[in-house]
mmCIF file of C-alpha atoms in Angstrom:
data_model
loop_
_atom_site.group_PDB
_atom_site.id
_atom_site.type_symbol
_atom_site.label_atom_id
_atom_site.label_comp_id
_atom_site.label_asym_id
_atom_site.label_seq_id
_atom_site.Cartn_x
_atom_site.Cartn_y
_atom_site.Cartn_z
ATOM 1 C CA MET Q 7 -0.477 0.079 -0.084
ATOM 2 C CA LYS Q 8 2.872 2.286 1.253
ATOM 3 C CA LYS Q 9 4.230 2.136 -2.617
ATOM 4 C CA GLY Q 10 1.071 2.476 -4.421
ATOM 5 C CA TRP Q 11 1.677 6.068 -2.601
ATOM 6 C CA ILE Q 12 4.465 6.795 -3.537
ATOM 7 C CA LEU Q 13 3.834 5.595 -6.894
ATOM 8 C CA VAL Q 14 0.443 8.536 -6.981
ATOM 9 C CA PHE Q 15 2.896 10.794 -5.808
ATOM 10 C CA LEU Q 16 5.556 10.166 -8.779
ATOM 11 C CA LEU Q 17 2.594 11.015 -10.763
ATOM 12 C CA MET Q 18 1.394 13.859 -9.256
ATOM 13 C CA PHE Q 19 4.761 15.286 -9.127
ATOM 14 C CA LEU Q 20 6.079 14.699 -13.382
ATOM 15 C CA THR Q 21 2.124 15.639 -14.401
ATOM 16 C CA ALA Q 22 2.479 19.004 -11.841
ATOM 17 C CA CYS Q 23 6.030 20.094 -13.861
ATOM 18 C CA GLN Q 24 5.024 19.785 -16.886
ATOM 19 C CA LEU Q 25 6.849 22.560 -19.435
ATOM 20 C CA ASP Q 26 4.434 25.043 -21.093
ATOM 21 C CA PRO Q 27 4.489 24.639 -24.564
ATOM 22 C CA ASN Q 28 4.347 27.785 -25.059
ATOM 23 C CA THR Q 29 7.845 28.767 -23.093
ATOM 24 C CA GLU Q 30 9.869 29.546 -25.823
ATOM 25 C CA GLU Q 31 8.040 32.525 -26.673
ATOM 26 C CA LEU Q 32 9.660 33.613 -22.855
ATOM 27 C CA TYR Q 33 12.659 33.864 -24.238
ATOM 28 C CA GLU Q 34 14.584 36.529 -26.077
ATOM 29 C CA LYS Q 35 14.603 35.532 -30.037
ATOM 30 C CA THR Q 36 18.317 36.196 -31.798
ATOM 31 C CA ALA Q 37 18.401 38.656 -35.153
ATOM 32 C CA SER Q 38 19.484 36.372 -38.017
ATOM 33 C CA ILE Q 39 21.934 37.764 -40.161
ATOM 34 C CA HIS Q 40 22.722 36.465 -43.824
ATOM 35 C CA VAL Q 41 25.382 37.731 -45.920
ATOM 36 C CA ASN Q 42 25.640 37.169 -49.120
ATOM 37 C CA THR Q 43 28.271 37.908 -51.662
ATOM 38 C CA ASN Q 44 28.811 38.907 -55.731
ATOM 39 C CA LEU Q 45 32.161 37.917 -56.809
ATOM 40 C CA PRO Q 46 33.316 37.722 -60.354
ATOM 41 C CA SER Q 47 32.969 34.580 -62.210
ATOM 42 C CA HIS Q 48 36.542 34.878 -63.102
ATOM 43 C CA ILE Q 49 38.901 36.980 -60.851
ATOM 44 C CA SER Q 50 42.656 36.944 -62.875
ATOM 45 C CA SER Q 51 45.774 39.271 -61.236
ATOM 46 C CA PRO Q 52 46.792 41.311 -60.795
ATOM 47 C CA LYS Q 53 44.178 43.827 -61.654
ATOM 48 C CA GLU Q 54 41.463 45.707 -59.306
ATOM 49 C CA GLN Q 55 38.033 43.130 -58.494
ATOM 50 C CA ALA Q 56 34.612 44.876 -58.024
ATOM 51 C CA PHE Q 57 32.177 42.998 -55.110
ATOM 52 C CA ARG Q 58 29.132 43.602 -53.497
ATOM 53 C CA ILE Q 59 27.861 42.428 -49.845
ATOM 54 C CA PHE Q 60 24.515 42.315 -49.421
ATOM 55 C CA ILE Q 61 23.930 41.739 -46.167
ATOM 56 C CA LYS Q 62 20.255 41.140 -44.380
ATOM 57 C CA GLU Q 63 18.976 41.236 -40.376
ATOM 58 C CA ASN Q 64 15.696 39.057 -39.886
ATOM 59 C CA ASN Q 65 15.359 38.962 -43.747
ATOM 60 C CA GLN Q 66 15.658 42.913 -43.593
ATOM 61 C CA PRO Q 67 18.528 44.706 -45.368
ATOM 62 C CA ILE Q 68 21.101 46.454 -42.072
ATOM 63 C CA GLN Q 69 21.662 49.708 -40.803
ATOM 64 C CA ALA Q 70 24.459 51.092 -42.985
ATOM 65 C CA SER Q 71 25.687 52.407 -38.893
ATOM 66 C CA SER Q 72 26.447 48.775 -38.724
ATOM 67 C CA ASP Q 73 30.729 48.009 -37.884
ATOM 68 C CA ILE Q 74 31.274 46.134 -41.315
ATOM 69 C CA LYS Q 75 35.143 44.952 -41.622
ATOM 70 C CA ILE Q 76 36.615 42.943 -45.458
ATOM 71 C CA GLY Q 77 39.765 41.423 -45.118
ATOM 72 C CA VAL Q 78 41.835 39.333 -47.582
ATOM 73 C CA SER Q 79 44.895 36.779 -47.205
ATOM 74 C CA LYS Q 80 46.770 34.282 -49.284
ATOM 75 C CA TYR Q 81 45.700 30.724 -48.557
ATOM 76 C CA GLY Q 82 48.035 29.254 -46.262
ATOM 77 C CA GLU Q 83 49.042 32.804 -45.141
ATOM 78 C CA ASP Q 84 48.181 34.868 -41.685
ATOM 79 C CA ILE Q 85 48.402 38.291 -43.429
ATOM 80 C CA GLN Q 86 45.170 39.576 -43.478
ATOM 81 C CA ASN Q 87 44.905 42.741 -45.218
ATOM 82 C CA VAL Q 88 42.419 45.163 -44.262
ATOM 83 C CA VAL Q 89 39.548 46.467 -47.462
ATOM 84 C CA LYS Q 90 37.764 49.203 -46.970
ATOM 85 C CA THR Q 91 33.978 48.871 -47.863
ATOM 86 C CA GLU Q 92 31.522 51.418 -48.723
ATOM 87 C CA SER Q 93 27.893 51.202 -48.068
ATOM 88 C CA LYS Q 94 25.393 51.868 -50.228
ATOM 89 C CA GLY Q 95 22.291 51.267 -48.669
ATOM 90 C CA GLU Q 96 19.956 49.338 -48.190
ATOM 91 C CA GLY Q 97 22.440 46.147 -47.040
ATOM 92 C CA VAL Q 98 24.534 46.798 -49.767
ATOM 93 C CA TYR Q 99 27.690 47.688 -49.121
ATOM 94 C CA THR Q 100 30.820 47.526 -52.336
ATOM 95 C CA ALA Q 101 34.278 46.987 -51.821
ATOM 96 C CA SER Q 102 37.318 46.803 -53.715
ATOM 97 C CA TYR Q 103 40.660 44.698 -53.386
ATOM 98 C CA THR Q 104 43.494 44.014 -56.304
ATOM 99 C CA PHE Q 105 44.716 40.395 -55.573
ATOM 100 C CA PRO Q 106 48.799 40.495 -56.195
ATOM 101 C CA GLU Q 107 48.846 37.259 -57.801
ATOM 102 C CA ASP Q 108 47.520 33.865 -58.855
ATOM 103 C CA GLY Q 109 46.124 31.239 -55.984
ATOM 104 C CA LEU Q 110 43.547 30.836 -53.433
ATOM 105 C CA TYR Q 111 42.508 33.525 -51.295
ATOM 106 C CA ASP Q 112 40.220 33.642 -48.124
ATOM 107 C CA ILE Q 113 37.871 37.096 -48.051
ATOM 108 C CA ARG Q 114 36.651 37.107 -44.594
ATOM 109 C CA LEU Q 115 33.659 39.673 -43.717
ATOM 110 C CA GLU Q 116 33.602 39.981 -40.338
ATOM 111 C CA VAL Q 117 30.000 42.132 -39.708
ATOM 112 C CA LYS Q 118 28.208 42.924 -35.933
ATOM 113 C CA THR Q 119 25.415 44.367 -34.883
ATOM 114 C CA ALA Q 120 23.867 44.729 -31.931
ATOM 115 C CA GLY Q 121 22.924 41.575 -30.934
ATOM 116 C CA GLN Q 122 25.723 39.540 -33.555
ATOM 117 C CA HIS Q 123 28.704 38.978 -34.739
ATOM 118 C CA ILE Q 124 29.709 36.930 -37.224
ATOM 119 C CA MET Q 125 32.561 36.660 -39.322
ATOM 120 C CA PRO Q 126 31.837 34.528 -42.689
ATOM 121 C CA THR Q 127 34.677 32.912 -44.452
ATOM 122 C CA LYS Q 128 34.203 32.829 -48.670
ATOM 123 C CA ARG Q 129 37.010 30.846 -50.264
ATOM 124 C CA VAL Q 130 37.825 32.160 -53.996
ATOM 125 C CA ALA Q 131 40.075 31.093 -57.273
ATOM 126 C CA VAL Q 132 42.343 33.807 -58.598
ATOM 127 C CA GLY Q 133 44.132 33.183 -61.926
ATOM 128 C CA HIS Q 134 45.684 30.237 -62.821
ATOM 129 C CA LEU Q 135 45.556 27.057 -59.383
ATOM 130 C CA THR Q 136 48.612 24.664 -59.504
ATOM 131 C CA GLU Q 137 46.957 21.309 -59.105
ATOM 132 C CA GLU Q 138 47.350 21.110 -55.163
ATOM 133 C CA GLU Q 139 45.514 24.493 -54.993
ATOM 134 C CA LYS Q 140 42.854 22.184 -57.444
ATOM 135 C CA ALA Q 141 42.038 19.827 -54.283
ATOM 136 C CA ILE Q 142 42.274 21.950 -51.967
ATOM 137 C CA LEU Q 143 39.079 24.170 -53.141
ATOM 138 C CA GLN Q 144 37.112 20.984 -55.027
ATOM 139 C CA ASN Q 145 37.642 19.388 -51.125
ATOM 140 C CA LYS Q 146 36.114 22.544 -49.665
ATOM 141 C CA GLN Q 147 33.450 22.421 -52.539
ATOM 142 C CA LYS Q 148 32.294 19.180 -50.976
ATOM 143 C CA LYS Q 149 32.552 19.918 -47.516
ATOM 144 C CA GLU Q 150 30.163 23.263 -47.845
ATOM 145 C CA LYS Q 151 28.178 20.770 -50.474
ATOM 146 C CA GLN Q 152 27.335 18.512 -47.321
ATOM 147 C CA THR Q 153 26.762 20.396 -44.711
ATOM 148 C CA HIS Q 154 23.889 22.927 -46.654
ATOM 149 C CA SER Q 155 22.187 19.467 -47.862
ATOM 150 C CA HIS Q 156 20.657 18.727 -44.991
ATOM 151 C CA HIS Q 157 18.504 21.951 -44.238
#
């Protein structure tokens, strides 16, 4: 009989501790930042290349007062060249950079808003690549397809 009361008490206790299905509404929602970088399909060196960056937060163009930085570095090197961006309004930023030589480059965008700080990186091919650089680029593209295929 004693075990029966303990079981009834536990069942009552557990049902009283159920979560409210609307609990998530009580928490602050984080802003969602999306960055799209448009680069020319073929980049050659040593020519100046212009590119456009589109930034949205919660599907709205991000304000020009946000902190936007671009860094360009050759693959495998630690030196990062900071590139000046210019706001064109409505979440559109432009920049230009002269790639000094052929090879793989990483373009890192740093976007800071009141609620988030993201640093997406895009790897690009400039001019003619060595076989090793081609393999590195193909491997990165395969990984990107694998990580995006489940969405």
